[in-house]
mmCIF file of C-alpha atoms and ligand atoms in Angstrom:
data_model
loop_
_atom_site.group_PDB
_atom_site.id
_atom_site.type_symbol
_atom_site.label_atom_id
_atom_site.label_comp_id
_atom_site.label_asym_id
_atom_site.label_seq_id
_atom_site.Cartn_x
_atom_site.Cartn_y
_atom_site.Cartn_z
ATOM 1 C CA UNK A 14 54.658 90.441 167.969
ATOM 2 C CA UNK A 15 57.161 92.227 169.654
ATOM 3 C CA UNK A 16 57.955 95.918 168.743
ATOM 4 C CA UNK A 17 61.322 97.606 168.935
ATOM 5 C CA UNK A 18 61.434 99.999 171.673
ATOM 6 C CA UNK A 19 60.678 103.417 170.437
ATOM 7 C CA UNK A 20 61.079 105.742 173.480
ATOM 8 C CA UNK A 21 64.694 104.782 174.642
ATOM 9 C CA UNK A 22 67.650 106.887 174.202
ATOM 10 C CA UNK A 23 69.099 107.141 170.670
ATOM 11 C CA UNK A 24 71.927 104.801 170.255
ATOM 12 C CA UNK A 25 75.179 106.255 170.516
ATOM 13 C CA UNK A 26 76.215 105.954 166.886
ATOM 14 C CA UNK A 27 73.147 107.722 165.353
ATOM 15 C CA UNK A 28 74.457 110.090 162.952
ATOM 16 C CA UNK A 29 72.500 113.587 163.163
ATOM 17 C CA UNK A 30 74.506 116.080 161.107
ATOM 18 C CA UNK A 31 73.338 117.168 157.772
ATOM 19 C CA UNK A 32 75.512 115.812 155.229
ATOM 20 C CA UNK A 33 77.235 117.964 152.764
ATOM 21 C CA UNK A 34 78.076 115.786 149.716
ATOM 22 C CA UNK A 35 80.457 117.234 146.919
ATOM 23 C CA UNK A 36 78.611 115.786 143.874
ATOM 24 C CA UNK A 37 75.878 118.582 143.652
ATOM 25 C CA UNK A 38 78.622 121.275 143.956
ATOM 26 C CA UNK A 39 80.807 119.644 141.224
ATOM 27 C CA UNK A 40 77.825 119.130 139.015
ATOM 28 C CA UNK A 41 77.157 122.985 139.215
ATOM 29 C CA UNK A 42 80.715 123.970 138.369
ATOM 30 C CA UNK A 43 81.089 121.530 135.507
ATOM 31 C CA UNK A 44 77.893 122.639 134.135
ATOM 32 C CA UNK A 45 79.270 126.162 133.838
ATOM 33 C CA UNK A 46 82.633 124.671 132.348
ATOM 34 C CA UNK A 47 80.272 122.769 129.801
ATOM 35 C CA UNK A 48 78.751 126.053 128.759
ATOM 36 C CA UNK A 49 82.247 127.645 128.665
ATOM 37 C CA UNK A 50 83.469 124.846 126.329
ATOM 38 C CA UNK A 51 80.567 125.331 124.155
ATOM 39 C CA UNK A 52 81.173 128.768 123.698
ATOM 40 C CA UNK A 53 84.843 128.423 122.730
ATOM 41 C CA UNK A 54 84.135 125.403 120.569
ATOM 42 C CA UNK A 55 81.752 127.578 118.658
ATOM 43 C CA UNK A 56 84.775 129.961 118.080
ATOM 44 C CA UNK A 57 86.501 126.888 116.436
ATOM 45 C CA UNK A 58 88.627 126.435 119.553
ATOM 46 C CA UNK A 59 88.945 122.919 121.191
ATOM 47 C CA UNK A 60 90.146 123.281 124.715
ATOM 48 C CA UNK A 61 92.786 120.842 125.648
ATOM 49 C CA UNK A 62 93.967 119.387 129.005
ATOM 50 C CA UNK A 63 97.002 117.276 128.825
ATOM 51 C CA UNK A 64 97.956 114.662 131.526
ATOM 52 C CA UNK A 65 101.361 113.097 132.225
ATOM 53 C CA UNK A 66 101.683 109.967 134.353
ATOM 54 C CA UNK A 67 105.113 108.373 135.110
ATOM 55 C CA UNK A 68 105.301 104.670 136.270
ATOM 56 C CA UNK A 69 102.787 101.948 136.786
ATOM 57 C CA UNK A 70 100.871 102.856 140.035
ATOM 58 C CA UNK A 71 97.303 101.484 139.871
ATOM 59 C CA UNK A 72 95.825 104.243 141.743
ATOM 60 C CA UNK A 73 97.358 107.165 139.765
ATOM 61 C CA UNK A 74 96.486 105.442 136.526
ATOM 62 C CA UNK A 75 92.927 105.164 137.860
ATOM 63 C CA UNK A 76 92.952 108.926 138.423
ATOM 64 C CA UNK A 77 94.103 109.714 135.165
ATOM 65 C CA UNK A 78 91.253 107.502 133.629
ATOM 66 C CA UNK A 79 88.788 109.463 135.708
ATOM 67 C CA UNK A 80 90.042 112.717 134.504
ATOM 68 C CA UNK A 81 90.414 111.859 130.885
ATOM 69 C CA UNK A 82 86.816 110.422 130.868
ATOM 70 C CA UNK A 83 85.354 113.703 132.484
ATOM 71 C CA UNK A 84 87.587 115.615 129.819
ATOM 72 C CA UNK A 85 85.746 113.489 126.914
ATOM 73 C CA UNK A 86 82.308 114.346 128.419
ATOM 74 C CA UNK A 87 83.209 117.812 128.550
ATOM 75 C CA UNK A 88 84.270 118.155 125.011
ATOM 76 C CA UNK A 89 88.107 118.774 125.900
ATOM 77 C CA UNK A 90 90.930 117.091 123.935
ATOM 78 C CA UNK A 91 93.213 115.244 126.511
ATOM 79 C CA UNK A 92 96.611 114.312 125.087
ATOM 80 C CA UNK A 93 98.356 112.171 127.235
ATOM 81 C CA UNK A 94 102.065 110.937 127.887
ATOM 82 C CA UNK A 95 102.764 107.876 129.818
ATOM 83 C CA UNK A 96 106.525 107.603 130.801
ATOM 84 C CA UNK A 97 107.921 104.392 132.206
ATOM 85 C CA UNK A 98 108.819 104.210 135.860
ATOM 86 C CA UNK A 99 112.524 104.265 134.829
ATOM 87 C CA UNK A 100 111.992 107.790 133.420
ATOM 88 C CA UNK A 101 114.565 110.361 134.277
ATOM 89 C CA UNK A 102 114.019 113.869 135.615
ATOM 90 C CA UNK A 103 115.311 115.237 132.181
ATOM 91 C CA UNK A 104 112.508 112.820 130.459
ATOM 92 C CA UNK A 105 109.770 114.130 132.401
ATOM 93 C CA UNK A 106 110.894 117.894 131.853
ATOM 94 C CA UNK A 107 111.101 117.400 128.319
ATOM 95 C CA UNK A 108 107.539 116.260 127.905
ATOM 96 C CA UNK A 109 106.181 118.884 130.290
ATOM 97 C CA UNK A 110 108.396 121.394 127.805
ATOM 98 C CA UNK A 111 107.009 119.943 124.775
ATOM 99 C CA UNK A 112 103.260 120.578 126.239
ATOM 100 C CA UNK A 113 104.295 123.959 127.199
ATOM 101 C CA UNK A 114 105.435 124.660 123.710
ATOM 102 C CA UNK A 115 102.289 123.558 122.097
ATOM 103 C CA UNK A 116 99.764 126.250 121.628
ATOM 104 C CA UNK A 117 97.154 123.811 121.118
ATOM 105 C CA UNK A 118 97.583 122.611 124.857
ATOM 106 C CA UNK A 119 95.870 124.951 127.332
ATOM 107 C CA UNK A 120 96.025 123.102 130.730
ATOM 108 C CA UNK A 121 98.594 120.512 131.815
ATOM 109 C CA UNK A 122 98.868 118.238 135.056
ATOM 110 C CA UNK A 123 101.502 115.744 136.098
ATOM 111 C CA UNK A 124 99.827 113.249 137.927
ATOM 112 C CA UNK A 125 101.100 113.157 141.833
ATOM 113 C CA UNK A 126 103.043 111.188 143.060
ATOM 114 C CA UNK A 127 105.818 110.591 140.803
ATOM 115 C CA UNK A 128 108.112 107.482 141.562
ATOM 116 C CA UNK A 129 110.660 108.287 144.255
ATOM 117 C CA UNK A 130 113.568 109.135 142.357
ATOM 118 C CA UNK A 131 111.910 112.065 140.874
ATOM 119 C CA UNK A 132 111.474 115.323 141.966
ATOM 120 C CA UNK A 133 107.677 116.524 141.610
ATOM 121 C CA UNK A 134 108.412 119.976 142.782
ATOM 122 C CA UNK A 135 111.316 120.542 140.231
ATOM 123 C CA UNK A 136 109.017 119.205 137.487
ATOM 124 C CA UNK A 137 106.289 121.663 138.708
ATOM 125 C CA UNK A 138 108.508 124.695 138.226
ATOM 126 C CA UNK A 139 109.312 123.667 134.689
ATOM 127 C CA UNK A 140 105.674 123.906 134.072
ATOM 128 C CA UNK A 141 104.250 127.058 132.406
ATOM 129 C CA UNK A 142 102.410 128.587 135.246
ATOM 130 C CA UNK A 143 99.442 129.731 133.118
ATOM 131 C CA UNK A 144 98.714 125.788 132.056
ATOM 132 C CA UNK A 145 99.244 124.722 135.616
ATOM 133 C CA UNK A 146 95.482 123.272 136.318
ATOM 134 C CA UNK A 147 96.467 122.144 139.727
ATOM 135 C CA UNK A 148 97.255 125.837 140.766
ATOM 136 C CA UNK A 149 100.266 124.570 142.611
ATOM 137 C CA UNK A 150 103.101 126.339 140.772
ATOM 138 C CA UNK A 151 105.123 128.454 142.961
ATOM 139 C CA UNK A 152 104.091 131.515 140.883
ATOM 140 C CA UNK A 153 100.412 130.562 141.209
ATOM 141 C CA UNK A 154 100.789 129.998 145.065
ATOM 142 C CA UNK A 155 102.184 133.691 144.988
ATOM 143 C CA UNK A 156 99.428 134.997 142.881
ATOM 144 C CA UNK A 157 96.840 133.432 145.633
ATOM 145 C CA UNK A 158 98.640 135.159 148.459
ATOM 146 C CA UNK A 159 98.526 138.506 146.390
ATOM 147 C CA UNK A 160 95.181 138.005 145.080
ATOM 148 C CA UNK A 161 96.365 138.231 141.352
ATOM 149 C CA UNK A 162 94.498 136.199 138.633
ATOM 150 C CA UNK A 163 95.740 132.698 138.229
ATOM 151 C CA UNK A 164 94.490 129.212 138.692
ATOM 152 C CA UNK A 165 93.579 128.391 142.266
ATOM 153 C CA UNK A 166 94.523 125.289 144.167
ATOM 154 C CA UNK A 167 91.924 122.924 143.309
ATOM 155 C CA UNK A 168 91.057 121.389 146.658
ATOM 156 C CA UNK A 169 91.099 124.393 148.668
ATOM 157 C CA UNK A 170 88.936 126.212 146.065
ATOM 158 C CA UNK A 171 86.657 123.170 145.874
ATOM 159 C CA UNK A 172 86.104 123.575 149.753
ATOM 160 C CA UNK A 173 85.076 127.124 149.381
ATOM 161 C CA UNK A 174 82.746 126.336 146.780
ATOM 162 C CA UNK A 175 81.174 123.716 148.726
ATOM 163 C CA UNK A 176 80.554 125.724 151.835
ATOM 164 C CA UNK A 177 79.122 128.412 149.441
ATOM 165 C CA UNK A 178 76.856 125.952 147.780
ATOM 166 C CA UNK A 179 75.425 124.891 151.122
ATOM 167 C CA UNK A 180 75.036 128.650 152.084
ATOM 168 C CA UNK A 181 77.361 127.751 155.206
ATOM 169 C CA UNK A 182 78.560 131.299 156.131
ATOM 170 C CA UNK A 183 82.328 131.676 157.007
ATOM 171 C CA UNK A 184 82.640 135.434 157.066
ATOM 172 C CA UNK A 185 83.450 136.549 160.328
ATOM 173 C CA UNK A 186 83.254 133.291 161.871
ATOM 174 C CA UNK A 187 86.125 130.913 163.326
ATOM 175 C CA UNK A 188 87.537 128.609 160.962
ATOM 176 C CA UNK A 189 90.104 126.357 162.130
ATOM 177 C CA UNK A 190 92.350 124.370 159.786
ATOM 178 C CA UNK A 191 94.073 121.077 161.095
ATOM 179 C CA UNK A 192 97.239 120.819 158.764
ATOM 180 C CA UNK A 193 99.445 123.362 157.086
ATOM 181 C CA UNK A 194 100.373 121.358 154.210
ATOM 182 C CA UNK A 195 101.211 122.820 150.830
ATOM 183 C CA UNK A 196 98.364 121.135 148.882
ATOM 184 C CA UNK A 197 95.373 122.052 151.370
ATOM 185 C CA UNK A 198 95.788 123.713 154.570
ATOM 186 C CA UNK A 199 98.225 126.592 153.845
ATOM 187 C CA UNK A 200 96.447 127.811 150.441
ATOM 188 C CA UNK A 201 92.958 127.133 152.053
ATOM 189 C CA UNK A 202 93.942 129.259 155.073
ATOM 190 C CA UNK A 203 94.797 132.116 152.685
ATOM 191 C CA UNK A 204 91.819 131.514 150.709
ATOM 192 C CA UNK A 205 89.219 131.664 153.388
ATOM 193 C CA UNK A 206 90.829 134.735 154.823
ATOM 194 C CA UNK A 207 90.515 136.800 151.856
ATOM 195 C CA UNK A 208 88.029 139.681 151.748
ATOM 196 C CA UNK A 209 85.187 138.098 149.805
ATOM 197 C CA UNK A 210 81.711 137.244 150.814
ATOM 198 C CA UNK A 211 82.375 133.527 150.830
ATOM 199 C CA UNK A 212 85.429 133.799 152.677
ATOM 200 C CA UNK A 213 86.418 136.519 155.009
ATOM 201 C CA UNK A 214 86.567 134.271 158.016
ATOM 202 C CA UNK A 215 88.793 134.369 161.161
ATOM 203 C CA UNK A 216 91.169 131.642 160.327
ATOM 204 C CA UNK A 217 93.402 129.770 162.625
ATOM 205 C CA UNK A 218 95.780 126.963 161.473
ATOM 206 C CA UNK A 219 96.839 124.515 163.824
ATOM 207 C CA UNK A 220 99.380 121.647 163.181
ATOM 208 C CA UNK A 221 102.006 119.403 165.043
ATOM 209 C CA UNK A 222 103.649 122.562 166.568
ATOM 210 C CA UNK A 223 100.349 123.336 168.409
ATOM 211 C CA UNK A 224 100.487 120.564 171.138
ATOM 212 C CA UNK A 225 96.868 121.479 172.441
ATOM 213 C CA UNK A 226 95.424 121.908 169.012
ATOM 214 C CA UNK A 227 92.043 120.389 170.309
ATOM 215 C CA UNK A 228 91.817 123.871 172.419
ATOM 216 C CA UNK A 229 91.325 125.534 168.816
ATOM 217 C CA UNK A 230 89.275 122.910 166.913
ATOM 218 C CA UNK A 231 86.730 122.931 169.828
ATOM 219 C CA UNK A 232 85.805 126.583 169.261
ATOM 220 C CA UNK A 233 85.602 126.532 165.536
ATOM 221 C CA UNK A 234 82.269 127.096 163.678
ATOM 222 C CA UNK A 235 83.764 125.470 160.768
ATOM 223 C CA UNK A 236 86.672 122.735 161.287
ATOM 224 C CA UNK A 237 88.719 121.649 158.265
ATOM 225 C CA UNK A 238 90.615 118.164 158.664
ATOM 226 C CA UNK A 239 93.734 118.484 156.395
ATOM 227 C CA UNK A 240 96.409 116.417 158.411
ATOM 228 C CA UNK A 241 96.112 113.146 156.527
ATOM 229 C CA UNK A 242 96.024 111.266 159.654
ATOM 230 C CA UNK A 243 93.275 108.418 159.843
ATOM 231 C CA UNK A 244 90.723 109.463 162.560
ATOM 232 C CA UNK A 245 92.629 112.377 163.950
ATOM 233 C CA UNK A 246 89.517 114.230 164.442
ATOM 234 C CA UNK A 247 87.252 112.692 166.947
ATOM 235 C CA UNK A 248 83.820 113.862 168.414
ATOM 236 C CA UNK A 249 85.363 115.739 171.549
ATOM 237 C CA UNK A 250 87.220 117.886 168.981
ATOM 238 C CA UNK A 251 84.332 119.151 167.508
ATOM 239 C CA UNK A 252 82.109 122.023 168.825
ATOM 240 C CA UNK A 253 78.518 120.805 168.705
ATOM 241 C CA UNK A 254 76.776 122.076 165.682
ATOM 242 C CA UNK A 255 79.935 122.859 164.077
ATOM 243 C CA UNK A 256 80.484 122.183 160.473
ATOM 244 C CA UNK A 257 83.162 119.648 159.656
ATOM 245 C CA UNK A 258 84.855 119.603 156.360
ATOM 246 C CA UNK A 259 86.881 116.185 155.763
ATOM 247 C CA UNK A 260 89.810 116.997 153.404
ATOM 248 C CA UNK A 261 92.536 114.943 154.610
ATOM 249 C CA UNK A 262 92.769 111.213 153.625
ATOM 250 C CA UNK A 263 95.088 108.586 153.630
ATOM 251 C CA UNK A 264 94.971 105.230 151.299
ATOM 252 C CA UNK A 265 95.825 101.788 152.294
ATOM 253 C CA UNK A 266 95.909 100.077 148.903
ATOM 254 C CA UNK A 267 92.416 101.095 147.878
ATOM 255 C CA UNK A 268 90.987 101.536 151.368
ATOM 256 C CA UNK A 269 90.360 105.259 151.866
ATOM 257 C CA UNK A 270 90.992 106.160 155.681
ATOM 258 C CA UNK A 271 89.708 109.876 156.511
ATOM 259 C CA UNK A 272 90.972 112.108 159.073
ATOM 260 C CA UNK A 273 87.313 112.702 160.421
ATOM 261 C CA UNK A 274 86.093 109.791 162.333
ATOM 262 C CA UNK A 275 82.465 108.811 161.307
ATOM 263 C CA UNK A 276 81.217 109.260 164.739
ATOM 264 C CA UNK A 277 81.755 113.107 164.590
ATOM 265 C CA UNK A 278 78.620 113.095 162.748
ATOM 266 C CA UNK A 279 77.015 112.791 166.299
ATOM 267 C CA UNK A 280 78.178 116.239 167.406
ATOM 268 C CA UNK A 281 78.329 118.158 164.090
ATOM 269 C CA UNK A 282 75.703 120.261 162.725
ATOM 270 C CA UNK A 283 76.913 119.397 159.184
ATOM 271 C CA UNK A 284 79.512 117.325 157.563
ATOM 272 C CA UNK A 285 81.152 115.833 154.457
ATOM 273 C CA UNK A 286 80.359 112.452 153.760
ATOM 274 C CA UNK A 287 83.186 109.692 154.247
ATOM 275 C CA UNK A 288 83.238 109.133 150.388
ATOM 276 C CA UNK A 289 82.170 111.806 147.966
ATOM 277 C CA UNK A 290 82.618 115.006 150.008
ATOM 278 C CA UNK A 291 85.724 117.117 148.889
ATOM 279 C CA UNK A 292 86.947 114.880 146.141
ATOM 280 C CA UNK A 293 84.353 115.654 143.359
ATOM 281 C CA UNK A 294 84.735 119.396 144.001
ATOM 282 C CA UNK A 295 88.440 119.021 143.551
ATOM 283 C CA UNK A 296 88.118 117.388 140.146
ATOM 284 C CA UNK A 297 85.415 120.063 139.108
ATOM 285 C CA UNK A 298 87.920 122.901 139.867
ATOM 286 C CA UNK A 299 90.395 121.296 137.788
ATOM 287 C CA UNK A 300 88.322 121.701 134.968
ATOM 288 C CA UNK A 301 87.285 125.073 135.944
ATOM 289 C CA UNK A 302 91.083 126.012 136.072
ATOM 290 C CA UNK A 303 91.350 124.019 132.648
ATOM 291 C CA UNK A 304 88.813 126.042 130.755
ATOM 292 C CA UNK A 305 89.920 129.317 132.138
ATOM 293 C CA UNK A 306 93.471 128.677 130.928
ATOM 294 C CA UNK A 307 91.811 128.094 127.460
ATOM 295 C CA UNK A 308 89.935 131.155 127.534
ATOM 296 C CA UNK A 309 92.895 133.358 128.489
ATOM 297 C CA UNK A 310 95.091 131.516 125.995
ATOM 298 C CA UNK A 311 92.970 132.332 123.109
ATOM 299 C CA UNK A 312 91.887 135.739 124.449
ATOM 300 C CA UNK A 313 88.386 134.997 125.086
ATOM 301 C CA UNK A 314 86.501 137.788 127.293
ATOM 302 C CA UNK A 315 85.003 136.326 130.249
ATOM 303 C CA UNK A 316 87.751 134.242 131.962
ATOM 304 C CA UNK A 317 86.591 134.047 135.557
ATOM 305 C CA UNK A 318 89.263 132.183 137.441
ATOM 306 C CA UNK A 319 91.130 134.879 139.077
ATOM 307 C CA UNK A 320 92.596 134.136 142.527
ATOM 308 C CA UNK A 321 90.084 135.039 145.104
ATOM 309 C CA UNK A 322 87.298 134.220 143.027
ATOM 310 C CA UNK A 323 86.539 130.578 143.829
ATOM 311 C CA UNK A 324 82.925 131.375 144.450
ATOM 312 C CA UNK A 325 81.976 134.678 144.407
ATOM 313 C CA UNK A 326 82.952 138.336 143.958
ATOM 314 C CA UNK A 327 85.278 140.440 146.006
ATOM 315 C CA UNK A 328 84.389 142.668 148.735
ATOM 316 C CA UNK A 329 85.858 146.325 148.477
HETATM 317 N N1 LIG B 900 90.575 115.126 149.125
HETATM 318 C C1 LIG B 900 91.064 115.572 148.195
HETATM 319 O O1 LIG B 900 90.627 115.646 147.098
HETATM 320 C C2 LIG B 900 92.562 115.893 148.713
HETATM 321 C C3 LIG B 900 93.202 116.641 147.693
HETATM 322 C C4 LIG B 900 94.623 117.116 147.985
HETATM 323 C C5 LIG B 900 94.979 116.526 149.271
HETATM 324 N N2 LIG B 900 94.303 115.929 150.320
HETATM 325 C C6 LIG B 900 94.503 115.250 151.263
HETATM 326 O O2 LIG B 900 94.791 116.481 152.238
HETATM 327 C C7 LIG B 900 95.632 116.075 153.216
HETATM 328 C C8 LIG B 900 96.904 117.324 153.325
HETATM 329 O O3 LIG B 900 97.574 117.128 152.345
HETATM 330 P P1 LIG B 900 98.722 118.222 152.223
HETATM 331 O O4 LIG B 900 99.743 118.113 151.212
HETATM 332 O O5 LIG B 900 98.341 119.561 152.205
HETATM 333 O O6 LIG B 900 99.530 118.195 153.900
HETATM 334 P P2 LIG B 900 100.705 117.390 154.186
HETATM 335 O O7 LIG B 900 101.934 117.908 153.489
HETATM 336 O O8 LIG B 900 100.588 115.925 154.170
HETATM 337 O O9 LIG B 900 100.735 118.012 155.896
HETATM 338 C C9 LIG B 900 99.885 117.449 156.773
HETATM 339 C C10 LIG B 900 99.766 118.555 157.721
HETATM 340 O O10 LIG B 900 99.227 117.998 158.968
HETATM 341 C C11 LIG B 900 99.729 118.201 160.107
HETATM 342 N N3 LIG B 900 99.565 117.104 161.143
HETATM 343 C C12 LIG B 900 99.988 115.893 160.788
HETATM 344 N N4 LIG B 900 99.776 115.198 161.998
HETATM 345 C C13 LIG B 900 99.410 115.815 162.922
HETATM 346 C C14 LIG B 900 99.025 115.860 164.128
HETATM 347 N N5 LIG B 900 99.174 114.515 164.770
HETATM 348 N N6 LIG B 900 98.572 116.991 164.882
HETATM 349 C C15 LIG B 900 98.641 117.893 164.254
HETATM 350 N N7 LIG B 900 98.822 118.163 162.960
HETATM 351 C C16 LIG B 900 99.280 117.108 162.313
HETATM 352 C C17 LIG B 900 101.026 118.329 159.742
HETATM 353 O O11 LIG B 900 101.905 119.239 160.694
HETATM 354 P P3 LIG B 900 103.253 119.812 160.543
HETATM 355 O O12 LIG B 900 103.251 120.825 159.591
HETATM 356 O O13 LIG B 900 103.534 120.276 161.730
HETATM 357 O O14 LIG B 900 104.079 118.613 160.121
HETATM 358 C C18 LIG B 900 100.969 119.161 158.321
HETATM 359 O O15 LIG B 900 100.891 120.555 158.466
HETATM 360 C C19 LIG B 900 96.272 114.663 152.812
HETATM 361 O O16 LIG B 900 95.641 113.573 153.382
HETATM 362 C C20 LIG B 900 95.895 114.629 151.437
HETATM 363 O O17 LIG B 900 95.621 113.308 150.929
HETATM 364 C C21 LIG B 900 92.807 115.578 149.631
#
């Protein structure tokens, strides 16, 4: 019986990088959230995360269901408002204001994207910044920049936690972020440059204004893709042995198209998986922000969600 050749060269597509799934990171964060929910519940307070959905987009409705399921598992109340696709900006603001004014609601999110005729950023500005679990209100981005307490943007905070969980040092090393978008690249670059053991990196941000961005990504110890351009990161853009974090994704229908081409696993030392990398840590951070908001609202002592404390204490 013939045997497959065993001593030939490895096929070119064989992945070699260590995988960095987000699931175990999220589990650890959510276990901490569950403990804090239990402590609040013992004080007679049910933490509450309200959600708002506008329109009938299947994917958005699916994301809301995932968050509501997670909320129920953790012991959060999750009041929900579903506005029709025809809702006006004023309708959306009215729902947000009602949740702002409800002391039983501690956290609030408006599912993004909203229908085209609505302005998400204006709606965000109506939200009480202390209830903003996405950490994207302008005041919260300002708090992040100034290292003041406040909810952190979920995906950047999730990436810092993921790196810390897998004991990937970034302090003093070169981190290159491909993309300067408001959701991911820009806040992540602020976060990872802060003076903290799990950050403290030499951060470079590249974008369409940097024609030869591969010159920068090729020298990165940690490369974070945050462009939302499928397959933009190819093996030739990665330093051998580097850590590659895939944050950027685009959806075509239900198909997920990541920024990082799978073949990068041949060159990288460690890499997030195509599915289940950064995503689960983002959702976990949302609930971390929500429990912190609840603790702050009721004056509970140890609310540890200050900006600049995504995964560790500050360096002085
Ligand atoms: N995994 C998750 O849980 C999660 C959560 C949130 C967001 N995301 C994803 O993260 C990505 C970024 O989102 P965002 O809102 O922060 O960013 P964004 O506003 O979509 O901006 C994308 C950035 O990528 C840059 N870029 C695009 N094409 C490029 C190219 N060909 N060469 C160099 N740079 C290029 C853009 O440069 P310019 O500024 O020069 O235009 C811009 O800075 C999206 O794919 C989003 O879906 C993922």
